[in-house]
PDB file of C-alpha atoms in Angstrom:
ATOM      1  CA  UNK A1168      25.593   5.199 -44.914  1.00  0.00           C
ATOM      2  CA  UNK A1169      27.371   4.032 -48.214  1.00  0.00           C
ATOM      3  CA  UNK A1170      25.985   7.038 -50.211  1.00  0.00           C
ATOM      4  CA  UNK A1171      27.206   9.119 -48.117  1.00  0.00           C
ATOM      5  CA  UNK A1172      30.527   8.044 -47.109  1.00  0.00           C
ATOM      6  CA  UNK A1173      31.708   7.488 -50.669  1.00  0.00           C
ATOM      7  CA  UNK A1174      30.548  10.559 -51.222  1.00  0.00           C
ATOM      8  CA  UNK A1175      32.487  11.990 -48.498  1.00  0.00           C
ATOM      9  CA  UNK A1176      35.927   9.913 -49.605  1.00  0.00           C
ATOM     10  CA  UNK A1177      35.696  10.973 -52.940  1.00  0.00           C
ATOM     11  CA  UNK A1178      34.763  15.057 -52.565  1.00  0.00           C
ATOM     12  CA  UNK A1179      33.953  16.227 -49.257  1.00  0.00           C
ATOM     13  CA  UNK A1180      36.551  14.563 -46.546  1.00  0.00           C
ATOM     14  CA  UNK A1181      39.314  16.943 -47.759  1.00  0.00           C
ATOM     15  CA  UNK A1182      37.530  20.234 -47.274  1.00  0.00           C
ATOM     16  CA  UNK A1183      35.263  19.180 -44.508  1.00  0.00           C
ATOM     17  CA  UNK A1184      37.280  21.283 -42.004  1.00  0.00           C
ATOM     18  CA  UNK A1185      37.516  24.175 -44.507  1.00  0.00           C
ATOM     19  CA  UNK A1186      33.812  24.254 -45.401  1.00  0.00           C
ATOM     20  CA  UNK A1187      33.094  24.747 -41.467  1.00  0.00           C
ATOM     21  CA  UNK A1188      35.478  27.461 -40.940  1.00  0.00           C
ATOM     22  CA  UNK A1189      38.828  26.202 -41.220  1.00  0.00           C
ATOM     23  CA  UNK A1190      40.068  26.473 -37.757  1.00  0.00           C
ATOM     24  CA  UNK A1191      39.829  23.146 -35.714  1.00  0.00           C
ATOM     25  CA  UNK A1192      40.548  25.341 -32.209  1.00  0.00           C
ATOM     26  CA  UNK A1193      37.659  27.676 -32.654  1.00  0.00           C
ATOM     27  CA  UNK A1194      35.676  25.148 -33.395  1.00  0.00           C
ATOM     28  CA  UNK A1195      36.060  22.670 -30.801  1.00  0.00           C
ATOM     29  CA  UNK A1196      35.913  25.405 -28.374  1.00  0.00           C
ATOM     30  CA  UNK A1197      32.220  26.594 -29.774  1.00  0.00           C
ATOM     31  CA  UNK A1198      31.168  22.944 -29.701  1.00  0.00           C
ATOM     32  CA  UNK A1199      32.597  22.902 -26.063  1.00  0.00           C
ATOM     33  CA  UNK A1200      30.582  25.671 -25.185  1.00  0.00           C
ATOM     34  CA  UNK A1201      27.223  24.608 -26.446  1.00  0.00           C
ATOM     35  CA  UNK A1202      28.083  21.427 -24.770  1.00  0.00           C
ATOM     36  CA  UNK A1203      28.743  22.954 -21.590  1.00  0.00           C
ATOM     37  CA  UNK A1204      25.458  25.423 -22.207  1.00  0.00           C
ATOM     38  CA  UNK A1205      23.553  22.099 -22.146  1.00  0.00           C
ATOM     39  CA  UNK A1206      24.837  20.441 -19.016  1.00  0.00           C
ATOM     40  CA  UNK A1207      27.376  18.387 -20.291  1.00  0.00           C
ATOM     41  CA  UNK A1208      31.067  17.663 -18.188  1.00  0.00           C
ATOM     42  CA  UNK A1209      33.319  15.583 -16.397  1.00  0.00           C
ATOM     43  CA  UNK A1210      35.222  15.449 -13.147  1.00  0.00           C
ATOM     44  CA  UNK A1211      38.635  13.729 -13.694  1.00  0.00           C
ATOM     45  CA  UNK A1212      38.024  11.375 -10.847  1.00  0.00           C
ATOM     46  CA  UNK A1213      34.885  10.057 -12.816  1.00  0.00           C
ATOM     47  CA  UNK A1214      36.875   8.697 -15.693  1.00  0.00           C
ATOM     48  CA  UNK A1215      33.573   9.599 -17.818  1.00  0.00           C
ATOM     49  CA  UNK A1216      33.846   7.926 -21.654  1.00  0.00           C
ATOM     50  CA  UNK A1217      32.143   9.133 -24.367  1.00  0.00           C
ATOM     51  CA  UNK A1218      31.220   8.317 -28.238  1.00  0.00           C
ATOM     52  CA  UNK A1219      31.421  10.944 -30.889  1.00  0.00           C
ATOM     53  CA  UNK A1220      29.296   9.122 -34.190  1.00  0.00           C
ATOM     54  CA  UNK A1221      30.163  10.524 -36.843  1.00  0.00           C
ATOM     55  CA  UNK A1222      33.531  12.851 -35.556  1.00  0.00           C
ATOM     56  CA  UNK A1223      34.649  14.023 -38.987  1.00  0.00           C
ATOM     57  CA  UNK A1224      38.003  15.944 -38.099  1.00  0.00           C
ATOM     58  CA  UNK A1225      36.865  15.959 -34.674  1.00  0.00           C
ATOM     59  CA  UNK A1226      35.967  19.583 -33.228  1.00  0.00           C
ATOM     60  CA  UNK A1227      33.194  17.779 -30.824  1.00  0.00           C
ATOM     61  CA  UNK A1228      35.587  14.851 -30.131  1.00  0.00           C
ATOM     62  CA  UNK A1229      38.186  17.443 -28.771  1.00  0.00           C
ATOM     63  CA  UNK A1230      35.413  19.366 -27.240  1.00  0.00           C
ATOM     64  CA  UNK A1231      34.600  16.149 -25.059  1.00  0.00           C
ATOM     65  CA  UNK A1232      38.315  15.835 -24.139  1.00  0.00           C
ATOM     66  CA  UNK A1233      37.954  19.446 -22.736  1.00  0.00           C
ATOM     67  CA  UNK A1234      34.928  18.936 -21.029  1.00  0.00           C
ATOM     68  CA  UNK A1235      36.977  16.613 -18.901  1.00  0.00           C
ATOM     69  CA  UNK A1236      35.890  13.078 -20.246  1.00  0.00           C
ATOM     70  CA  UNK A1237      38.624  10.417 -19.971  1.00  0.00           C
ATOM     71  CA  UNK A1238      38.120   8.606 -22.750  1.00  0.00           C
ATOM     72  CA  UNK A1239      36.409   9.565 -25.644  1.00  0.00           C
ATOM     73  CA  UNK A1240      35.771   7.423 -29.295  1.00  0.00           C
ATOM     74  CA  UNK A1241      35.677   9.078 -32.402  1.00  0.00           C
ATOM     75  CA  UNK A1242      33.708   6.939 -35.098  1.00  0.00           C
ATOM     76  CA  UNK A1243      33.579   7.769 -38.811  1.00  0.00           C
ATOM     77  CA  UNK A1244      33.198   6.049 -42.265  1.00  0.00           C
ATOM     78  CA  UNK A1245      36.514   8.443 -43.363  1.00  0.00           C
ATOM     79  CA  UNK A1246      39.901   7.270 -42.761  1.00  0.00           C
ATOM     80  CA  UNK A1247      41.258  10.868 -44.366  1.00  0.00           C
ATOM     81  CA  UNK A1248      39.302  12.526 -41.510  1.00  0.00           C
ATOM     82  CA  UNK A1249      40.442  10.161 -38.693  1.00  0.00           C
ATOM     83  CA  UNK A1250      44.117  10.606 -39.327  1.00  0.00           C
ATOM     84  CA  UNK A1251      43.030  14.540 -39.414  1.00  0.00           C
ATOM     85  CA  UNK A1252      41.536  13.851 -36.545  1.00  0.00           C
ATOM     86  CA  UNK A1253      44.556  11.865 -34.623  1.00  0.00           C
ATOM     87  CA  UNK A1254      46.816  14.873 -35.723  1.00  0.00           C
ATOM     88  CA  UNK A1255      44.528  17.245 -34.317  1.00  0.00           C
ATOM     89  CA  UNK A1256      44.071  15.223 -31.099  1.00  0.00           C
ATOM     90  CA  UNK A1257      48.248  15.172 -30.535  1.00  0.00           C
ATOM     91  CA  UNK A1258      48.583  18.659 -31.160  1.00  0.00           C
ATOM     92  CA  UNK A1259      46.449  19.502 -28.400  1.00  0.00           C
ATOM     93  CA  UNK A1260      47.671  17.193 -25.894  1.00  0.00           C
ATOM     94  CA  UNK A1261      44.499  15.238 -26.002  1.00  0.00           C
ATOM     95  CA  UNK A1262      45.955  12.258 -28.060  1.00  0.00           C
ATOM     96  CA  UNK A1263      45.858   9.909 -25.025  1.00  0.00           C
ATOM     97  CA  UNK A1264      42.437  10.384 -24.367  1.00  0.00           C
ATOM     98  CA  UNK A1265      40.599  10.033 -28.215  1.00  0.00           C
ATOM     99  CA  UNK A1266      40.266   6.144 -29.430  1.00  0.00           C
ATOM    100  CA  UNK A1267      39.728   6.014 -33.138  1.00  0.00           C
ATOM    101  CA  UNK A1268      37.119   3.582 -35.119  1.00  0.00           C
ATOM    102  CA  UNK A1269      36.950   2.998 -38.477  1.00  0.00           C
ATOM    103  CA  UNK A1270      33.362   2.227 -38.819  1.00  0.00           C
ATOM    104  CA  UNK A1271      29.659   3.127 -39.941  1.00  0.00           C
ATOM    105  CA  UNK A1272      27.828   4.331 -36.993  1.00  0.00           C
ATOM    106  CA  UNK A1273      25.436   2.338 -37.171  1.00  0.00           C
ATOM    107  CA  UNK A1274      25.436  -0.902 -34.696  1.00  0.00           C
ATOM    108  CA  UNK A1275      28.859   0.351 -33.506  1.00  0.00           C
ATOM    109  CA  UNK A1276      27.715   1.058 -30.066  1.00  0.00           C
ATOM    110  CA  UNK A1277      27.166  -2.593 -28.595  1.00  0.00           C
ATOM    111  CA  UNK A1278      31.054  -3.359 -29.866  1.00  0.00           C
ATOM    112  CA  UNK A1279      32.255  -0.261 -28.229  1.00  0.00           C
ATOM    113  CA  UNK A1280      30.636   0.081 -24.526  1.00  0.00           C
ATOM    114  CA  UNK A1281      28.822  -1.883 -21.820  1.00  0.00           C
ATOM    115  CA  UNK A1282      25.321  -1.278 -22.000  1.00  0.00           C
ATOM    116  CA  UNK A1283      24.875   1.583 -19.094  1.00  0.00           C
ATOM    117  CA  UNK A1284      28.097   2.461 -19.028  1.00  0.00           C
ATOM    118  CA  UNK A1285      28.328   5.358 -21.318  1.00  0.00           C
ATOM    119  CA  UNK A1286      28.277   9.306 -19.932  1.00  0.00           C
ATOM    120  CA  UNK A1287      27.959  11.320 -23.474  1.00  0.00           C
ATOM    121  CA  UNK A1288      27.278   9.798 -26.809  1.00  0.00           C
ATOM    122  CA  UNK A1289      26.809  12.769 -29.715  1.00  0.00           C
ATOM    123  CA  UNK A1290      25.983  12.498 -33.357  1.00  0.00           C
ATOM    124  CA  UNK A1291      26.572  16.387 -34.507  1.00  0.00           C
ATOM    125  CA  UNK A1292      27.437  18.213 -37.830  1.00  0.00           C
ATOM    126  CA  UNK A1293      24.283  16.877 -39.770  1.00  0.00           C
ATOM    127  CA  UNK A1294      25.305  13.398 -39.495  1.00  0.00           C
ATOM    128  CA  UNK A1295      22.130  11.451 -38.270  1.00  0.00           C
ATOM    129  CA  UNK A1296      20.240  12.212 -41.629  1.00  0.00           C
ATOM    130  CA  UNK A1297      23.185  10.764 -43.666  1.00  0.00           C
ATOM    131  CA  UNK A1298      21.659   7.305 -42.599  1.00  0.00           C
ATOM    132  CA  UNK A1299      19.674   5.478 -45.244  1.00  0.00           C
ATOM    133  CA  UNK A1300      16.134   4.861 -43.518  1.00  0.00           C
ATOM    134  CA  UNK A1301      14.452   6.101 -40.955  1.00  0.00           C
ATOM    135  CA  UNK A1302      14.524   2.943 -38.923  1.00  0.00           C
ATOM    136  CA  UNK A1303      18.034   2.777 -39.215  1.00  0.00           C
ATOM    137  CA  UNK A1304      17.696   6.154 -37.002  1.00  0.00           C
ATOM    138  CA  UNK A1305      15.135   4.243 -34.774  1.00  0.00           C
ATOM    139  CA  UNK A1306      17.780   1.578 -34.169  1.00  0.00           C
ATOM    140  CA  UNK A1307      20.831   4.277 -33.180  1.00  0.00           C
ATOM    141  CA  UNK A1308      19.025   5.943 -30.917  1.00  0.00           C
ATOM    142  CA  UNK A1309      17.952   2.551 -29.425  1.00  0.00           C
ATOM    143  CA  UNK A1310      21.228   1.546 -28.865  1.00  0.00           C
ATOM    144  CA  UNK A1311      22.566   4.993 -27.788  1.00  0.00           C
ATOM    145  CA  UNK A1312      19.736   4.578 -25.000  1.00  0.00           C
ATOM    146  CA  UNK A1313      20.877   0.719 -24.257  1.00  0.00           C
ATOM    147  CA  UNK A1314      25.313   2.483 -23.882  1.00  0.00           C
ATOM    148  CA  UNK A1315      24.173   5.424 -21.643  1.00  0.00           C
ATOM    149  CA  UNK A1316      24.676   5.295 -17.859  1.00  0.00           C
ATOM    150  CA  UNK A1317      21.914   6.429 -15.657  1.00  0.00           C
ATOM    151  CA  UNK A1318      22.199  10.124 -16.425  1.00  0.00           C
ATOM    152  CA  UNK A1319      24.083  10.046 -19.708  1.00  0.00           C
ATOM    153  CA  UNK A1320      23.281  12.724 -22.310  1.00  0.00           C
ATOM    154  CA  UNK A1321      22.829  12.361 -26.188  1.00  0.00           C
ATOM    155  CA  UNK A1322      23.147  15.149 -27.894  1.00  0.00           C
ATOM    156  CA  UNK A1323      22.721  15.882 -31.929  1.00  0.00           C
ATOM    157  CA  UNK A1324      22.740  18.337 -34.088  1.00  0.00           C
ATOM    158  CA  UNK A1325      21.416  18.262 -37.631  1.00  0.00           C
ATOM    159  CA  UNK A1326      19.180  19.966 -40.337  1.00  0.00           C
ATOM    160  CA  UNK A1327      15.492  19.501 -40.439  1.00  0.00           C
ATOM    161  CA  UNK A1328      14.760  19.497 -44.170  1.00  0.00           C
ATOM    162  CA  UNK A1329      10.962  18.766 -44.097  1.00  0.00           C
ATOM    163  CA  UNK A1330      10.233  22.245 -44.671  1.00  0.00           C
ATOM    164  CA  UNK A1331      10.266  21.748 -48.808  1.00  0.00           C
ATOM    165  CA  UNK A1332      12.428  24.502 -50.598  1.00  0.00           C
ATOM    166  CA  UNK A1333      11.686  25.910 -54.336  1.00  0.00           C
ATOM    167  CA  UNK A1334      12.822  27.822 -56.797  1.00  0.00           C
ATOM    168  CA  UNK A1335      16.741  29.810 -56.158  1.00  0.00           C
ATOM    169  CA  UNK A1336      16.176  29.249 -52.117  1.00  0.00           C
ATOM    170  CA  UNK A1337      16.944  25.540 -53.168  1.00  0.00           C
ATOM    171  CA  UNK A1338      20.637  26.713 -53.691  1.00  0.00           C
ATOM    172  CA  UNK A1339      22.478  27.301 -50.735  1.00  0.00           C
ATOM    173  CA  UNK A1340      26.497  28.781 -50.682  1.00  0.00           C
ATOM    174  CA  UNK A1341      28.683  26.709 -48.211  1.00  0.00           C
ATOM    175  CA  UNK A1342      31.905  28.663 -48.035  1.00  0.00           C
ATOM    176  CA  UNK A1343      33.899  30.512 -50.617  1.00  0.00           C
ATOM    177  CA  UNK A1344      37.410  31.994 -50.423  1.00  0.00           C
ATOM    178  CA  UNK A1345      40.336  32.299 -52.496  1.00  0.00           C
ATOM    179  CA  UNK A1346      40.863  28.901 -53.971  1.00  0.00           C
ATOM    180  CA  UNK A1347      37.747  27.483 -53.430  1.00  0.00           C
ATOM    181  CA  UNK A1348      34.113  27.735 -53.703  1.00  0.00           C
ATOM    182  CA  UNK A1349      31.160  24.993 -52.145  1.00  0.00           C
ATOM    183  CA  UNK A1350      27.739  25.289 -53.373  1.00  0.00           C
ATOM    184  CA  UNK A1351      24.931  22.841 -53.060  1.00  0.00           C
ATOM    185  CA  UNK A1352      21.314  22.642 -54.097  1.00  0.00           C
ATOM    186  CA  UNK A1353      18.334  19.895 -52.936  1.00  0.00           C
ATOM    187  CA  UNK A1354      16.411  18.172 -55.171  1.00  0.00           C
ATOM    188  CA  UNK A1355      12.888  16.517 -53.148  1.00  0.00           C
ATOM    189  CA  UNK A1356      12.696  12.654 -54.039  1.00  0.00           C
ATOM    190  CA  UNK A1357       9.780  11.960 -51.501  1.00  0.00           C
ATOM    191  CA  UNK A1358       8.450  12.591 -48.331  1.00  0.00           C
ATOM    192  CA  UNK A1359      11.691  10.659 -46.823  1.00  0.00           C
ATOM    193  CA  UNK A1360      14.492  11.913 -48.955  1.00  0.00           C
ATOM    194  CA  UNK A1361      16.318  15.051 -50.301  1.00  0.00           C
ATOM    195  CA  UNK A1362      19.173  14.152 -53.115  1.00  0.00           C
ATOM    196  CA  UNK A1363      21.779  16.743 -51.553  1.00  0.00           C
ATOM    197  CA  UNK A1364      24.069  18.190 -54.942  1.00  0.00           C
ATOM    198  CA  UNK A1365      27.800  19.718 -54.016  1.00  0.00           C
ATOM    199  CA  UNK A1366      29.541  21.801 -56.904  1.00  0.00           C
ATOM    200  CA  UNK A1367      32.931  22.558 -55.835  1.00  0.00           C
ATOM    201  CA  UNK A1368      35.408  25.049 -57.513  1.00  0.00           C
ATOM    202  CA  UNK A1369      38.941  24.597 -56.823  1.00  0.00           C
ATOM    203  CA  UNK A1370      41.368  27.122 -57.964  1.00  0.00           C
ATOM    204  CA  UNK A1371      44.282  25.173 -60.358  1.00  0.00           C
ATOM    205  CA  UNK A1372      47.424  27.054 -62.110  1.00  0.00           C
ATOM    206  CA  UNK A1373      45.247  26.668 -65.636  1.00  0.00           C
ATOM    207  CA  UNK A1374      42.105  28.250 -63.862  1.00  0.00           C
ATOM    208  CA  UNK A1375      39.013  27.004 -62.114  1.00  0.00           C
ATOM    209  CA  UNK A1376      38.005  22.852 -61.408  1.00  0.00           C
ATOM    210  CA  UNK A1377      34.633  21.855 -61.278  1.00  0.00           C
ATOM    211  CA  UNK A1378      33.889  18.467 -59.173  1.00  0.00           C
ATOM    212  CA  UNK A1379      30.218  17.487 -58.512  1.00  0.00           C
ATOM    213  CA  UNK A1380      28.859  14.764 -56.526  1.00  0.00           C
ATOM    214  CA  UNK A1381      25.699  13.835 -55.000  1.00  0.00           C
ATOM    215  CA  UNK A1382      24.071  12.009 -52.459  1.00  0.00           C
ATOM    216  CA  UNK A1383      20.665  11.105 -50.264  1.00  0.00           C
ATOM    217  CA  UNK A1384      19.517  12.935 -46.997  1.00  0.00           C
ATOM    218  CA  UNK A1385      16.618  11.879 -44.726  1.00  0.00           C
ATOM    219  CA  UNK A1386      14.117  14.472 -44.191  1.00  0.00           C
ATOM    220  CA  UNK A1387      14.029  14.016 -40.314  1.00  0.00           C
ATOM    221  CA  UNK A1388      11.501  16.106 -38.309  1.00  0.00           C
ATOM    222  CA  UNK A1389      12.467  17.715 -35.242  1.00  0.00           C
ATOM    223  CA  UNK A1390       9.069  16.170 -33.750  1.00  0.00           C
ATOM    224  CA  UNK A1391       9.484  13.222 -34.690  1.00  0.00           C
ATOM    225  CA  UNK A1392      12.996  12.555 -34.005  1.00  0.00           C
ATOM    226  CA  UNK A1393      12.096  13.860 -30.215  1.00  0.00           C
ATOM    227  CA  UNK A1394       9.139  11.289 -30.247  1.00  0.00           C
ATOM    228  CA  UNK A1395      12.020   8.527 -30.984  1.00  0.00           C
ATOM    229  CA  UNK A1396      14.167   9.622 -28.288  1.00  0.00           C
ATOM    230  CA  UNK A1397      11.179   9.238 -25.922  1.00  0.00           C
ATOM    231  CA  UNK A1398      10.045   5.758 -27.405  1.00  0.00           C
ATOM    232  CA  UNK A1399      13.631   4.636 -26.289  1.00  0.00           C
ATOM    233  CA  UNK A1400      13.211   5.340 -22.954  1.00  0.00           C
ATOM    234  CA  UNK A1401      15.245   8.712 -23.074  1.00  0.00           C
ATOM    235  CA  UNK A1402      13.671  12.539 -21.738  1.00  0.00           C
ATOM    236  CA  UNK A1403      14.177  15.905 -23.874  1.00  0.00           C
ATOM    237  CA  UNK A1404      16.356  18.625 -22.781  1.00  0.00           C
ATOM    238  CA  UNK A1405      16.221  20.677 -24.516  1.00  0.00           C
ATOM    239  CA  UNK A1406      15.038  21.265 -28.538  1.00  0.00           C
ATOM    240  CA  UNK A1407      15.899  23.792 -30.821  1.00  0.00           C
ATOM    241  CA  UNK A1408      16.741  25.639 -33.797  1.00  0.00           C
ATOM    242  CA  UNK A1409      19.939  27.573 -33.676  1.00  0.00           C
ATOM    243  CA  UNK A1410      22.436  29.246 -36.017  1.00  0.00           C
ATOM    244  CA  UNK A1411      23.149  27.903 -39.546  1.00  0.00           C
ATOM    245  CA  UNK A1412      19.692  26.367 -39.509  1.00  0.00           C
ATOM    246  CA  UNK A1413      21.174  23.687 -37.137  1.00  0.00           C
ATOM    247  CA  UNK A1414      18.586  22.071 -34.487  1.00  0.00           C
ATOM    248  CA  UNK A1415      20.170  20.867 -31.232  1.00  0.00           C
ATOM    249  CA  UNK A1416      18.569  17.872 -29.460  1.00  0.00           C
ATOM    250  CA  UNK A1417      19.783  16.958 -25.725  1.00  0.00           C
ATOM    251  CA  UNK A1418      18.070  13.567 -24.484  1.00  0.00           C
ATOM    252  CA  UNK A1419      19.334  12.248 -21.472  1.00  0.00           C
ATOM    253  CA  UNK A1420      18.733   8.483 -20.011  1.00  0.00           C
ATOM    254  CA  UNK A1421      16.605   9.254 -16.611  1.00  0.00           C
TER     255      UNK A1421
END
């Protein structure tokens, strides 16, 4: 994930929670309820844990917290968005329950959990095709399957970008507002790859700042992502496509 997370550290980390909406509440309460549409929760008296790959500022790791899991891990590349995340997690009285890990996602689950022992592990927000190769996708959801208990859920969300895009449609507005504008277009390297190109505007005293960056996203079919899942001994849910061209996968460990 170096591509990514540098990319993240040196543009994206500080808007992240802006370019999704800008209020952490809302949001962890619509990840909450598509996490509670698909099944997932906690009694207290389970003391359930669960993994959040790839938290960002941490609207699903809060959601898990409300869902009633005891213990829940936040992992992320971004120390910027982990300390956003920590404030976020005391301000709602959940600061007990989130653990924080400074860490690619990949190969953190081993270190983190028993194997069987996990109830929820998620990867949302887009994150799984910020990985370099597909097999470094095989081996997550391999170890996701080893950390899940005997009924545990995995559930991502991300963009399927095998559909190729030309012309203007390649361009795609983020979020604007006041002091602040997000655009990004695709460029198609290969069958594997989209180079992913942010131009954000920021609103200074002396007028507007351009900052551009760019980095690699795996073109990751909802098919064959399922067919993964399966190979690793997990069943499908549930498989979608849902707002802001977002798919939502839900495997869970029979």
């Amino acid at each position: 994930m170096t591509a990514a997370a540098e990319h993240y550290d040196r543009l994206l980390a500080e808007h992240l929670t802006w370019m999704l909406g800008g209020d952490i509440e809302a949001l962890a309460t619509a990840q909450a309820d598509l996490l509670r549409r698909l099944g997932l929760g906690a009694r207290p008296e389970e003391r359930a844990t669960a993994v959040d790959l790839g938290s960002g500022s941490g609207p699903q790791t809060l959601a898990l917290t409300r869902l009633g899991y005891a213990s829940v891990t936040a992992v992320d590349t971004s120390t910027a968005l982990l300390d956003e995340l920590a404030d976020h997690a005391r301000r709602s009285g959940a600061g007990d329950a989130v653990h924080l890990v400074h860490s690619d996602i990949r190969g953190v689950l081993p270190g983190l959990a028993d194997a069987g022992s996990v109830a929820a592990v998620v990867c949302m927000g887009d994150t799984l095709p910020h990985l370099l190769a597909r097999s470094d996708v095989v081996h997550l959801v391999s170890e996701v399957a080893e950390a899940l208990r005997p009924g545990g859920s995995f559930v991502v969300t991300y963009r399927d970008l095998t559909a190729e895009l030309h012309g203007p449609d390649r361009f795609m507005p983020v979020r604007s507002t006041a002091d602040r504008i997000l655009t990004c277009f695709l460029d198609y390297v290969d069958d594997d790859t989209v180079l992913v190109h942010d131009l954000l505007h920021t609103r200074q005293q002396d007028g507007w700042i351009l900052t551009t960056g760019s980095y690699p996203k795996l073109r990751l079919s909802h098919r064959w992502l399922s067919e993964q899942c399966r190979a690793a001994g997990l069943a499908i849910r549930h498989d979608d496509a849902g707002p802001g061209g977002l798919r939502t996968l839900h495997a869970v460990k029979p």
